[in-house]
């Protein structure tokens, strides 16, 4: 089901953990869906000097989290914002189709961490070329991002149950 | 038995070049050598069609009838009440659809439960979509038990069938089948039970339990895949699913799968002889595994009933980790298990059984089912008890939910 590269990142994930004083933190997913990714970044001179992640989820969720940290470490924020979920999957040599939407959200978590940094720093995302970003759902290979609920989306569960926000709270349903 | 099967396990390990522990016997079992021998013989030399008049055909027919007797004996049925078909799924389909469409009622009603196998649930849903039946899906308690009182209350004048599984395939909970059978008798409603997991594992007697229809499958009892049987009590009106020749007393058309049926017969015969021995072997191993893991891993729980459960079923939930990543990690250590997480169910929702038992989604995602077999050894269980806790620990160290939970609940705390 998974290729060697995915299994390697699952078994030996890069940059797991957290930073002492992160400059930006981003989290996507929710425990009800079975996937949650948290990225922390340290920024220096407009570059991602260091990055750590923690992920609750399946093999693909862990591997994509690990891969995105490798892809953007040392890169400028502009370069990091241009990384899409699809690029992460490609860097891993591909993911099973069913995993493309639900478990392939690592770039979204990274972008949130950068947005968090930018809002703390008072900078405007537009100044950093964020306009080049593809919409998250489309980048993840969502079958029909305009549909509500999105047919590939975990957020559906929370909505269908109709019992308010999922446990763990502030995190909006992924996608 | 133990010696022979232990030998098999060792050969298996040697072939793989590393330790292999297969704990997915609820998914399927290896065929016993005696079964494989009978199947091979009926493919290579005794290959006749039981419908043929010549001696090769007559020999095949005799072999099928011998198998029918063996399969019937293990459930306390009469020979002519057993119909061979392609497996447990077809048996469930035939029992439910066959009774509904033969009922002659204008609005037939079926009572079933929320924890049935998809072979039952999806058949019921399809009958609803086709406008052929109304269906009531009964809830279960936190251990997966159906309340026979709920069954009684759900039955109405239009009810044509009650279908409640004998034992659950995911959590192993054994239902109060006798009580449900009694309720059905009192209300004069036929009772179907999916006994795919229970058959050969626990004693079954269709008369004693008041069962009118019962589904079984060969490959769960060390028999071949692609063959099963439906017990249809004499006098029950069940419309066939498959039409064609007059095979199986016109109940199931299609040339009989003689090798499969004969293999099923051998497997049923072995199960009948060994049923007590198998349970005596499995129950202590099962309980050792549960205790060993729960003692070593905090924030874990046993799903299903603590005592009313199949001798080979262990189903555990580990909070703050996701089932598929546990399975992948176990597989790398040579341990084959399964999970009720959404990722492994092929849908967005985790196991419908665990959700029906009231588990929150996030806990259901972290479930692992390990089902033991006759070849499982004490050393296998020890290996799993040593291997599993570090896997959970590693995944938790990666989980953003775990750090927060430990801070809140304390490291050793139980939920």
Coordinates of C-alpha atoms in Angstrom, one line a residue:
Chain A
X1 CA 0.0 0.0 0.0
X2 CA 2.8 2.5 0.9
X3 CA 6.1 2.8 -0.9
X4 CA 9.5 2.5 0.7
X5 CA 10.0 6.2 1.0
X6 CA 6.7 6.7 2.8
X7 CA 7.5 3.8 5.2
X8 CA 11.0 5.3 5.8
X9 CA 9.4 8.7 6.8
X10 CA 6.9 6.8 8.9
X11 CA 9.5 4.8 10.7
X12 CA 12.2 7.5 11.0
X13 CA 10.3 10.7 11.0
X14 CA 12.4 13.8 10.6
X15 CA 12.1 16.8 13.0
X16 CA 9.6 15.4 15.5
X17 CA 8.9 17.3 18.6
X18 CA 8.5 21.0 19.5
X19 CA 10.5 24.1 19.6
X20 CA 11.3 26.0 22.8
X21 CA 10.0 29.3 21.7
X22 CA 8.4 28.9 18.3
X23 CA 7.8 32.0 16.2
X24 CA 4.8 30.4 14.6
X25 CA 2.5 27.5 15.3
X26 CA -0.1 25.9 13.0
X27 CA -2.5 23.0 13.5
X28 CA -4.9 21.3 11.2
X29 CA -7.3 18.3 11.4
X30 CA -9.2 17.1 14.4
X31 CA -9.2 14.0 16.5
X32 CA -12.7 13.0 15.4
X33 CA -11.4 12.5 11.9
X34 CA -8.4 10.6 13.1
X35 CA -5.8 13.1 11.8
X36 CA -4.2 16.1 13.5
X37 CA -1.0 17.8 12.6
X38 CA 0.8 20.5 14.5
X39 CA 3.8 22.5 13.0
X40 CA 6.1 24.8 14.9
X41 CA 8.6 27.1 13.1
X42 CA 11.5 29.2 14.1
X43 CA 12.1 32.1 11.6
X44 CA 15.3 34.1 11.1
X45 CA 16.0 36.6 8.3
X46 CA 12.8 35.5 6.5
X47 CA 13.9 31.9 6.5
X48 CA 12.6 28.8 8.3
X49 CA 15.6 28.2 10.5
X50 CA 14.1 25.3 12.4
X51 CA 10.8 23.3 12.3
X52 CA 9.2 20.6 14.4
X53 CA 6.0 18.6 14.1
X54 CA 3.7 16.4 16.1
X55 CA 1.1 14.3 14.3
X56 CA -1.8 12.1 15.4
X57 CA -2.8 10.0 12.4
X58 CA -2.2 7.2 10.0
X59 CA 1.0 6.3 8.2
X60 CA 0.5 8.9 5.5
X61 CA -0.2 11.6 7.9
X62 CA 3.0 11.0 9.8
X63 CA 5.1 10.6 6.6
X64 CA 3.8 13.8 4.9
X65 CA 4.4 15.8 8.1
X66 CA 8.0 14.5 8.2
X67 CA 8.5 15.2 4.5
X68 CA 7.2 18.8 4.6
X69 CA 9.6 19.7 7.4
X70 CA 12.5 18.4 5.2
X71 CA 11.3 20.3 2.2
X72 CA 11.1 23.7 3.8
X73 CA 13.9 23.7 6.4
X74 CA 16.3 26.5 5.5
X75 CA 13.9 27.8 2.8
X76 CA 12.5 31.4 2.7
X77 CA 8.9 31.9 3.8
X78 CA 7.9 32.6 0.2
X79 CA 9.4 29.3 -0.9
X80 CA 7.7 27.5 2.0
X81 CA 4.3 29.1 1.2
X82 CA 4.6 27.8 -2.4
X83 CA 4.9 24.2 -1.2
X84 CA 1.5 22.4 -1.7
X85 CA 0.2 19.2 -0.3
X86 CA 0.5 17.7 -3.7
X87 CA 4.2 18.5 -3.8
X88 CA 4.7 16.8 -0.5
X89 CA 3.0 13.7 -1.8
X90 CA 5.1 13.8 -4.9
X91 CA 8.3 14.2 -2.9
X92 CA 7.3 11.0 -1.1
X93 CA 7.0 9.2 -4.5
X94 CA 3.2 9.2 -4.3
X95 CA 0.4 8.2 -1.8
X96 CA -2.5 5.8 -2.2
X97 CA -5.4 7.8 -3.8
X98 CA -7.6 7.4 -0.7
X99 CA -4.9 9.2 1.4
X100 CA -4.6 12.2 -0.9
X101 CA -7.2 14.2 0.8
X102 CA -7.7 13.1 4.4
X103 CA -4.1 12.5 5.4
X104 CA -2.3 14.9 3.2
X105 CA -2.6 18.2 5.1
X106 CA 1.0 18.8 6.2
X107 CA 1.5 21.8 3.9
X108 CA -1.7 23.3 5.3
X109 CA -0.4 23.0 8.8
X110 CA 2.9 24.6 7.7
X111 CA 1.1 27.5 6.0
X112 CA -0.9 28.1 9.2
X113 CA 2.3 28.2 11.2
X114 CA 3.7 30.8 8.7
X115 CA 0.4 32.8 8.9
X116 CA 0.7 32.7 12.7
X117 CA 4.3 34.0 12.5
X118 CA 3.3 36.7 10.0
X119 CA 0.3 37.9 12.2
X120 CA 2.6 37.9 15.2
X121 CA 5.1 39.9 13.2
X122 CA 2.4 42.2 11.9
X123 CA 3.4 41.5 8.3
X124 CA 0.9 41.0 5.5
X125 CA 0.8 37.6 3.9
X126 CA 0.3 39.3 0.5
X127 CA 3.7 41.0 0.8
X128 CA 5.2 37.5 0.8
X129 CA 3.7 36.2 -2.3
X130 CA 1.0 34.2 -0.6
X131 CA -1.2 34.9 -3.6
X132 CA 0.6 32.1 -5.4
X133 CA -0.8 29.6 -3.0
X134 CA -3.3 27.2 -4.5
X135 CA -6.5 26.7 -2.4
X136 CA -5.6 24.0 0.2
X137 CA -8.4 21.6 -0.8
X138 CA -7.6 21.6 -4.5
X139 CA -3.9 21.2 -3.8
X140 CA -4.7 18.1 -1.7
X141 CA -6.5 16.5 -4.6
X142 CA -9.9 17.0 -3.1
X143 CA -12.5 15.3 -5.4
X144 CA -14.9 18.2 -5.3
X145 CA -13.9 21.1 -3.0
X146 CA -17.0 23.1 -3.8
X147 CA -19.4 20.4 -2.6
X148 CA -20.7 20.8 1.0
X149 CA -19.9 18.5 2.7
X150 CA -16.9 17.8 0.6
X151 CA -17.1 14.1 -0.4
X152 CA -13.5 13.5 0.6
X153 CA -13.6 15.5 3.7
X154 CA -13.3 14.4 7.3
X155 CA -15.1 17.6 8.4
X156 CA -18.2 15.8 7.3
X157 CA -18.3 13.7 10.4
X158 CA -18.5 16.7 12.8
X159 CA -21.2 18.3 10.7
X160 CA -23.3 15.2 10.4
X161 CA -23.2 14.5 14.1
X162 CA -24.4 18.0 14.6
X163 CA -23.0 18.1 18.2
X164 CA -21.0 21.2 17.9
X165 CA -17.2 21.5 17.6
X166 CA -15.2 18.3 18.0
X167 CA -13.3 17.6 21.1
X168 CA -10.1 19.4 21.2
X169 CA -11.9 22.4 20.1
X170 CA -10.6 25.4 18.4
X171 CA -9.4 23.4 15.5
X172 CA -11.7 23.7 12.5
X173 CA -12.5 20.5 10.5
X174 CA -9.8 19.9 8.0
X175 CA -10.5 20.8 4.4
Chain B
X1 CA -3.2 -30.3 18.3
X2 CA -0.9 -27.9 20.1
X3 CA 2.2 -29.7 19.0
X4 CA 1.2 -30.0 15.4
X5 CA 0.1 -26.4 15.0
X6 CA 3.1 -25.1 16.9
X7 CA 5.2 -27.0 14.3
X8 CA 3.3 -25.3 11.5
X9 CA 3.9 -21.9 13.1
X10 CA 7.6 -22.5 13.3
X11 CA 7.8 -23.6 9.6
X12 CA 5.9 -20.4 8.8
X13 CA 8.4 -18.3 10.7
X14 CA 11.4 -20.0 9.1
X15 CA 9.9 -19.5 5.6
X16 CA 9.5 -15.8 6.3
X17 CA 13.0 -15.5 7.6
X18 CA 11.8 -13.6 10.7
X19 CA 9.3 -13.9 13.4
X20 CA 5.7 -13.9 12.1
X21 CA 2.7 -13.8 14.4
X22 CA -0.6 -14.0 12.7
X23 CA -3.3 -12.5 14.9
X24 CA -6.0 -11.9 12.3
X25 CA -8.0 -15.2 12.5
X26 CA -11.3 -13.3 12.5
X27 CA -10.4 -12.2 9.0
X28 CA -9.4 -15.7 7.8
X29 CA -7.6 -18.8 8.9
X30 CA -5.1 -21.1 7.3
X31 CA -6.6 -24.3 6.1
X32 CA -5.7 -27.4 8.1
X33 CA -3.5 -30.0 6.2
X34 CA -6.4 -32.5 6.4
X35 CA -8.6 -30.0 4.7
X36 CA -6.1 -29.2 2.0
X37 CA -5.7 -32.9 1.3
X38 CA -9.4 -33.4 0.9
X39 CA -9.8 -30.3 -1.3
X40 CA -6.9 -31.4 -3.5
X41 CA -8.3 -34.9 -3.9
X42 CA -11.6 -33.5 -5.0
X43 CA -9.9 -31.4 -7.6
X44 CA -7.4 -33.9 -9.0
X45 CA -9.0 -37.3 -8.9
X46 CA -12.6 -37.2 -7.5
X47 CA -13.6 -34.3 -9.7
X48 CA -17.1 -35.5 -10.7
X49 CA -20.2 -33.2 -10.9
X50 CA -22.6 -34.4 -8.2
X51 CA -25.5 -33.9 -10.6
X52 CA -24.1 -36.5 -13.0
X53 CA -25.5 -40.0 -13.2
X54 CA -22.1 -41.9 -13.6
X55 CA -20.1 -43.3 -10.8
X56 CA -17.7 -40.3 -10.6
X57 CA -20.7 -38.0 -10.2
X58 CA -22.3 -40.3 -7.7
X59 CA -19.1 -40.4 -5.6
X60 CA -19.0 -36.6 -5.6
X61 CA -22.7 -36.4 -4.5
X62 CA -21.9 -38.8 -1.7
X63 CA -18.9 -36.7 -0.6
X64 CA -21.1 -33.6 -0.6
X65 CA -23.7 -35.3 1.5
X66 CA -21.1 -36.5 4.0
X67 CA -19.9 -32.9 4.3
X68 CA -23.4 -31.7 4.8
X69 CA -23.8 -34.1 7.6
X70 CA -20.6 -32.8 9.3
X71 CA -21.5 -29.2 8.9
X72 CA -25.0 -29.9 10.2
X73 CA -23.8 -31.8 13.2
X74 CA -21.7 -28.9 14.4
X75 CA -24.8 -26.8 14.7
X76 CA -27.3 -29.4 15.8
X77 CA -29.2 -29.3 12.5
X78 CA -30.7 -32.0 10.4
X79 CA -28.8 -32.8 7.2
X80 CA -31.6 -31.6 4.8
X81 CA -31.7 -28.2 6.6
X82 CA -28.2 -27.2 5.4
X83 CA -27.7 -25.4 2.0
X84 CA -24.2 -24.9 0.7
X85 CA -23.5 -21.6 -1.0
X86 CA -20.5 -19.2 -1.6
X87 CA -19.9 -18.0 1.9
X88 CA -21.2 -16.1 5.0
X89 CA -22.2 -13.0 2.9
X90 CA -24.4 -15.0 0.6
X91 CA -25.9 -16.8 3.5
X92 CA -26.8 -13.5 5.2
X93 CA -28.2 -12.1 1.9
X94 CA -30.3 -15.2 1.2
X95 CA -31.7 -15.4 4.8
X96 CA -32.8 -11.8 4.9
X97 CA -33.9 -11.1 1.4
X98 CA -35.3 -14.7 1.0
X99 CA -37.6 -14.4 4.0
X100 CA -38.7 -10.8 3.2
X101 CA -39.6 -11.6 -0.4
X102 CA -41.3 -14.8 0.5
X103 CA -43.3 -13.3 3.4
X104 CA -46.3 -12.2 1.4
X105 CA -46.8 -9.2 3.7
X106 CA -47.4 -5.8 2.2
X107 CA -45.0 -4.0 4.5
X108 CA -42.5 -6.6 5.9
X109 CA -40.5 -5.4 8.9
X110 CA -37.1 -6.7 10.0
X111 CA -35.5 -6.3 13.4
X112 CA -31.7 -6.2 13.5
X113 CA -28.9 -4.4 15.3
X114 CA -26.5 -1.6 14.7
X115 CA -23.5 -3.9 15.2
X116 CA -24.2 -6.5 12.5
X117 CA -21.7 -7.4 9.8
X118 CA -22.1 -5.4 6.6
X119 CA -23.4 -8.5 4.9
X120 CA -26.5 -8.0 7.1
X121 CA -26.6 -4.2 7.4
X122 CA -26.1 -3.5 3.7
X123 CA -28.7 -6.1 2.8
X124 CA -31.2 -4.5 5.1
X125 CA -30.4 -1.0 3.8
X126 CA -30.8 -2.2 0.2
X127 CA -34.2 -3.7 1.0
X128 CA -35.2 -0.4 2.5
X129 CA -34.0 1.4 -0.6
X130 CA -35.9 -1.0 -2.8
X131 CA -39.0 -0.4 -0.7
X132 CA -39.3 -4.1 0.2
X133 CA -38.9 -3.8 3.9
X134 CA -38.8 -1.5 6.9
X135 CA -35.9 -2.2 9.3
X136 CA -35.3 -1.4 13.0
X137 CA -31.7 -1.2 14.0
X138 CA -31.4 -2.0 17.7
X139 CA -28.8 -0.3 19.9
X140 CA -26.2 -2.2 22.1
X141 CA -24.8 -1.4 25.5
X142 CA -21.2 -0.4 26.2
X143 CA -20.0 -4.0 26.0
X144 CA -21.8 -4.7 22.7
X145 CA -24.7 -6.6 24.1
X146 CA -28.2 -6.5 22.7
X147 CA -31.1 -6.4 25.2
X148 CA -33.6 -9.2 24.4
X149 CA -36.2 -6.9 25.9
X150 CA -35.5 -4.4 23.1
X151 CA -36.0 -7.2 20.6
X152 CA -39.4 -8.0 22.1
X153 CA -40.4 -4.4 22.1
X154 CA -39.3 -3.9 18.5
X155 CA -41.4 -6.8 17.1
X156 CA -44.7 -5.7 15.5
X157 CA -47.4 -7.5 13.6
X158 CA -45.7 -7.0 10.3
X159 CA -42.3 -8.2 11.6
X160 CA -41.2 -11.1 9.4
X161 CA -37.6 -11.7 10.7
X162 CA -35.3 -10.9 13.6
X163 CA -31.6 -11.0 12.7
X164 CA -29.1 -10.7 15.5
X165 CA -25.5 -12.0 15.1
X166 CA -24.3 -14.8 17.4
X167 CA -21.0 -13.2 18.2
X168 CA -19.5 -9.9 16.9
X169 CA -16.6 -10.1 14.5
X170 CA -14.9 -7.0 15.8
X171 CA -15.2 -7.0 19.5
X172 CA -16.1 -10.7 20.1
X173 CA -19.2 -10.1 22.3
X174 CA -21.4 -13.1 22.4
X175 CA -25.1 -12.2 22.3
X176 CA -27.8 -13.7 24.6
X177 CA -28.9 -15.8 21.7
X178 CA -31.0 -18.2 23.7
X179 CA -33.0 -15.4 25.2
X180 CA -33.5 -13.7 21.9
X181 CA -34.5 -17.1 20.4
X182 CA -37.1 -17.5 23.2
X183 CA -38.5 -14.0 22.5
X184 CA -38.8 -14.8 18.8
X185 CA -40.6 -18.1 19.6
X186 CA -43.1 -16.4 21.9
X187 CA -43.8 -13.8 19.2
X188 CA -43.8 -16.4 16.4
X189 CA -41.2 -14.5 14.4
X190 CA -38.4 -16.4 12.6
X191 CA -34.9 -15.8 14.1
X192 CA -31.8 -15.5 11.9
X193 CA -28.3 -15.4 13.3
X194 CA -25.0 -14.6 11.6
X195 CA -22.8 -17.2 13.3
X196 CA -19.8 -16.8 11.0
X197 CA -17.5 -16.0 14.0
X198 CA -19.1 -18.3 16.6
X199 CA -19.5 -21.5 14.5
X200 CA -16.8 -23.9 15.7
X201 CA -15.7 -21.6 18.4
X202 CA -18.5 -21.9 20.9
X203 CA -21.2 -24.7 21.1
X204 CA -24.2 -24.0 18.9
X205 CA -27.5 -26.0 18.9
X206 CA -30.2 -24.5 16.6
X207 CA -33.0 -26.3 18.5
X208 CA -31.7 -25.3 22.0
X209 CA -31.2 -21.7 21.0
X210 CA -34.5 -21.3 19.0
X211 CA -32.7 -20.5 15.8
X212 CA -34.5 -20.7 12.4
X213 CA -31.8 -19.5 10.1
X214 CA -28.0 -19.5 10.7
X215 CA -25.2 -18.3 8.5
X216 CA -21.7 -19.9 8.6
X217 CA -18.5 -19.7 6.6
X218 CA -15.8 -22.3 6.0
X219 CA -12.7 -20.1 6.0
X220 CA -13.2 -18.9 9.5
X221 CA -12.8 -22.4 10.8
X222 CA -9.6 -23.5 9.0
X223 CA -11.6 -24.5 5.9
X224 CA -11.3 -23.1 2.4
X225 CA -12.5 -19.6 1.2
X226 CA -15.5 -19.3 -1.1
X227 CA -17.8 -21.7 0.7
X228 CA -20.4 -21.3 3.4
X229 CA -23.8 -22.6 4.4
X230 CA -27.2 -21.5 5.5
X231 CA -29.2 -23.5 7.9
X232 CA -32.9 -23.2 7.0
X233 CA -35.3 -24.8 9.5
X234 CA -37.6 -27.2 8.0
X235 CA -40.9 -25.5 7.0
X236 CA -39.3 -22.0 6.7
X237 CA -40.2 -20.3 3.5
X238 CA -37.1 -18.7 1.9
X239 CA -37.0 -17.5 -1.6
X240 CA -33.8 -18.3 -3.5
X241 CA -31.3 -15.6 -4.5
X242 CA -29.8 -17.5 -7.4
X243 CA -31.8 -19.3 -10.1
X244 CA -30.8 -21.9 -12.5
X245 CA -30.5 -25.7 -12.1
X246 CA -32.1 -27.6 -9.3
X247 CA -29.1 -27.9 -7.1
X248 CA -29.3 -27.9 -3.3
X249 CA -32.9 -29.0 -3.4
X250 CA -33.8 -26.0 -5.6
X251 CA -32.6 -23.6 -3.0
X252 CA -29.3 -22.6 -4.5
X253 CA -28.6 -23.0 -8.2
X254 CA -25.1 -23.5 -9.6
X255 CA -22.8 -26.5 -9.8
X256 CA -21.8 -27.5 -6.3
X257 CA -18.3 -26.3 -5.3
X258 CA -17.4 -29.9 -4.4
X259 CA -13.7 -29.3 -3.3
X260 CA -14.8 -26.4 -1.1
X261 CA -17.8 -28.2 0.4
X262 CA -15.8 -31.3 1.1
X263 CA -13.0 -29.2 2.7
X264 CA -15.7 -27.4 4.8
X265 CA -16.9 -30.8 5.9
X266 CA -13.5 -31.8 7.1
X267 CA -13.0 -28.5 8.8
X268 CA -16.3 -28.8 10.6
X269 CA -15.5 -32.3 11.7
X270 CA -12.2 -31.2 13.1
X271 CA -13.8 -28.3 14.9
X272 CA -16.5 -30.6 16.4
X273 CA -13.8 -32.8 17.8
X274 CA -11.5 -30.0 19.1
X275 CA -14.0 -27.3 20.1
X276 CA -13.3 -27.7 23.9
X277 CA -9.6 -28.2 23.4
X278 CA -9.3 -25.1 21.2
X279 CA -11.2 -22.9 23.8
X280 CA -9.0 -24.3 26.6
X281 CA -5.9 -23.3 24.5
X282 CA -7.2 -19.9 23.4
X283 CA -8.9 -18.4 26.5
X284 CA -5.8 -18.2 28.7
X285 CA -3.7 -16.8 25.8
X286 CA -6.4 -14.2 25.1
X287 CA -6.5 -13.2 28.8
X288 CA -2.7 -13.1 29.1
X289 CA -2.5 -10.8 26.1
X290 CA -5.2 -8.4 27.4
X291 CA -3.7 -8.3 30.9
X292 CA -0.1 -8.0 29.6
X293 CA -0.8 -5.0 27.4
X294 CA -3.2 -3.2 29.8
X295 CA -0.6 -3.5 32.6
X296 CA 2.1 -1.9 30.4
X297 CA 0.2 0.7 28.5
X298 CA -1.7 3.6 30.1
X299 CA -4.8 5.2 28.5
X300 CA -5.8 1.8 27.0
X301 CA -9.0 -0.2 27.3
X302 CA -10.5 -3.5 26.3
X303 CA -13.4 -3.2 23.9
X304 CA -16.3 -5.6 24.1
X305 CA -17.5 -7.8 27.0
X306 CA -14.9 -8.8 29.6
X307 CA -16.2 -12.4 29.8
X308 CA -19.0 -13.0 27.3
X309 CA -16.6 -12.9 24.4
X310 CA -15.2 -15.3 21.7
X311 CA -12.2 -17.3 23.0
X312 CA -9.9 -15.8 20.4
X313 CA -10.9 -12.1 20.4
X314 CA -8.9 -9.2 21.8
X315 CA -9.9 -5.7 20.9
X316 CA -8.0 -2.8 22.5
X317 CA -8.2 0.9 22.1
X318 CA -5.2 3.1 22.6
X319 CA -6.0 6.8 23.1
X320 CA -4.0 9.5 21.3
X321 CA -2.8 7.2 18.5
X322 CA -4.4 6.1 15.3
X323 CA -5.0 2.4 14.4
X324 CA -3.5 2.2 11.0
X325 CA -0.1 3.5 12.3
X326 CA -0.2 0.9 15.0
X327 CA -0.9 -1.8 12.4
X328 CA 1.9 -0.6 10.1
X329 CA 4.3 -0.7 13.1
X330 CA 3.2 -4.1 14.2
X331 CA 3.5 -5.4 10.6
X332 CA 7.1 -4.3 10.5
X333 CA 7.7 -6.5 13.6
X334 CA 6.0 -9.4 11.9
X335 CA 2.7 -9.1 13.7
X336 CA -0.5 -9.2 11.6
X337 CA -3.6 -7.5 13.2
X338 CA -6.5 -5.3 12.2
X339 CA -8.1 -2.1 13.3
X340 CA -11.4 -0.3 13.4
X341 CA -10.0 3.0 12.4
X342 CA -11.4 4.9 9.5
X343 CA -8.2 4.5 7.6
X344 CA -8.4 0.8 7.6
X345 CA -12.2 0.6 7.1
X346 CA -11.9 2.2 3.8
X347 CA -14.3 4.9 4.8
X348 CA -14.2 8.2 6.7
X349 CA -15.9 6.7 9.7
X350 CA -14.3 4.4 12.2
X351 CA -15.9 1.1 13.0
X352 CA -19.7 1.2 13.2
X353 CA -19.5 -1.4 16.0
X354 CA -17.3 0.7 18.3
X355 CA -19.4 3.8 17.6
X356 CA -22.6 1.9 18.4
X357 CA -21.0 0.8 21.7
X358 CA -20.6 4.5 22.6
X359 CA -16.9 4.9 22.0
X360 CA -16.0 8.5 20.9
X361 CA -14.6 8.7 17.4
X362 CA -11.1 9.5 18.5
X363 CA -11.0 6.4 20.7
X364 CA -12.4 4.2 18.0
X365 CA -9.7 5.4 15.6
X366 CA -7.1 4.0 18.0
X367 CA -8.5 0.4 18.1
X368 CA -6.6 -2.7 17.3
X369 CA -8.2 -6.2 17.0
X370 CA -6.0 -9.2 17.5
X371 CA -7.7 -12.6 16.9
X372 CA -5.8 -15.7 18.0
X373 CA -5.8 -19.1 16.3
X374 CA -5.1 -22.7 17.1
X375 CA -1.5 -22.2 16.0
X376 CA -0.9 -19.2 18.3
X377 CA 1.6 -20.0 21.1
X378 CA 2.4 -18.6 24.5
X379 CA 5.7 -17.4 23.0
X380 CA 3.8 -15.5 20.3
X381 CA 1.7 -13.7 22.9
X382 CA 4.8 -12.9 24.9
X383 CA 6.4 -11.4 21.8
X384 CA 3.3 -9.2 21.2
X385 CA 3.3 -8.1 24.9
X386 CA 6.9 -7.0 24.5
X387 CA 6.5 -5.4 21.1
X388 CA 3.3 -3.5 21.3
X389 CA 4.0 -1.1 24.3
X390 CA 7.1 0.5 22.7
X391 CA 5.1 1.0 19.5
X392 CA 2.3 2.8 21.3
X393 CA 4.9 4.9 23.2
X394 CA 6.7 5.9 20.0
X395 CA 3.5 7.0 18.3
X396 CA 2.3 8.8 21.4
X397 CA 5.6 10.7 21.5
X398 CA 4.7 11.9 18.1
X399 CA 1.1 12.7 18.9
X400 CA 0.1 16.3 19.7
X401 CA -2.8 15.1 21.8
X402 CA -0.7 13.0 24.2
X403 CA 1.4 15.7 25.8
X404 CA -1.7 17.7 26.5
X405 CA -3.5 14.7 28.0
X406 CA -0.6 13.7 30.2
X407 CA -0.4 17.2 31.6
X408 CA -4.1 17.0 32.3
X409 CA -4.6 13.5 33.5
X410 CA -1.2 12.4 34.9
X411 CA 1.0 9.9 33.2
X412 CA -0.2 6.6 34.7
X413 CA -3.8 7.5 34.8
X414 CA -6.5 5.3 33.4
X415 CA -9.4 6.9 31.6

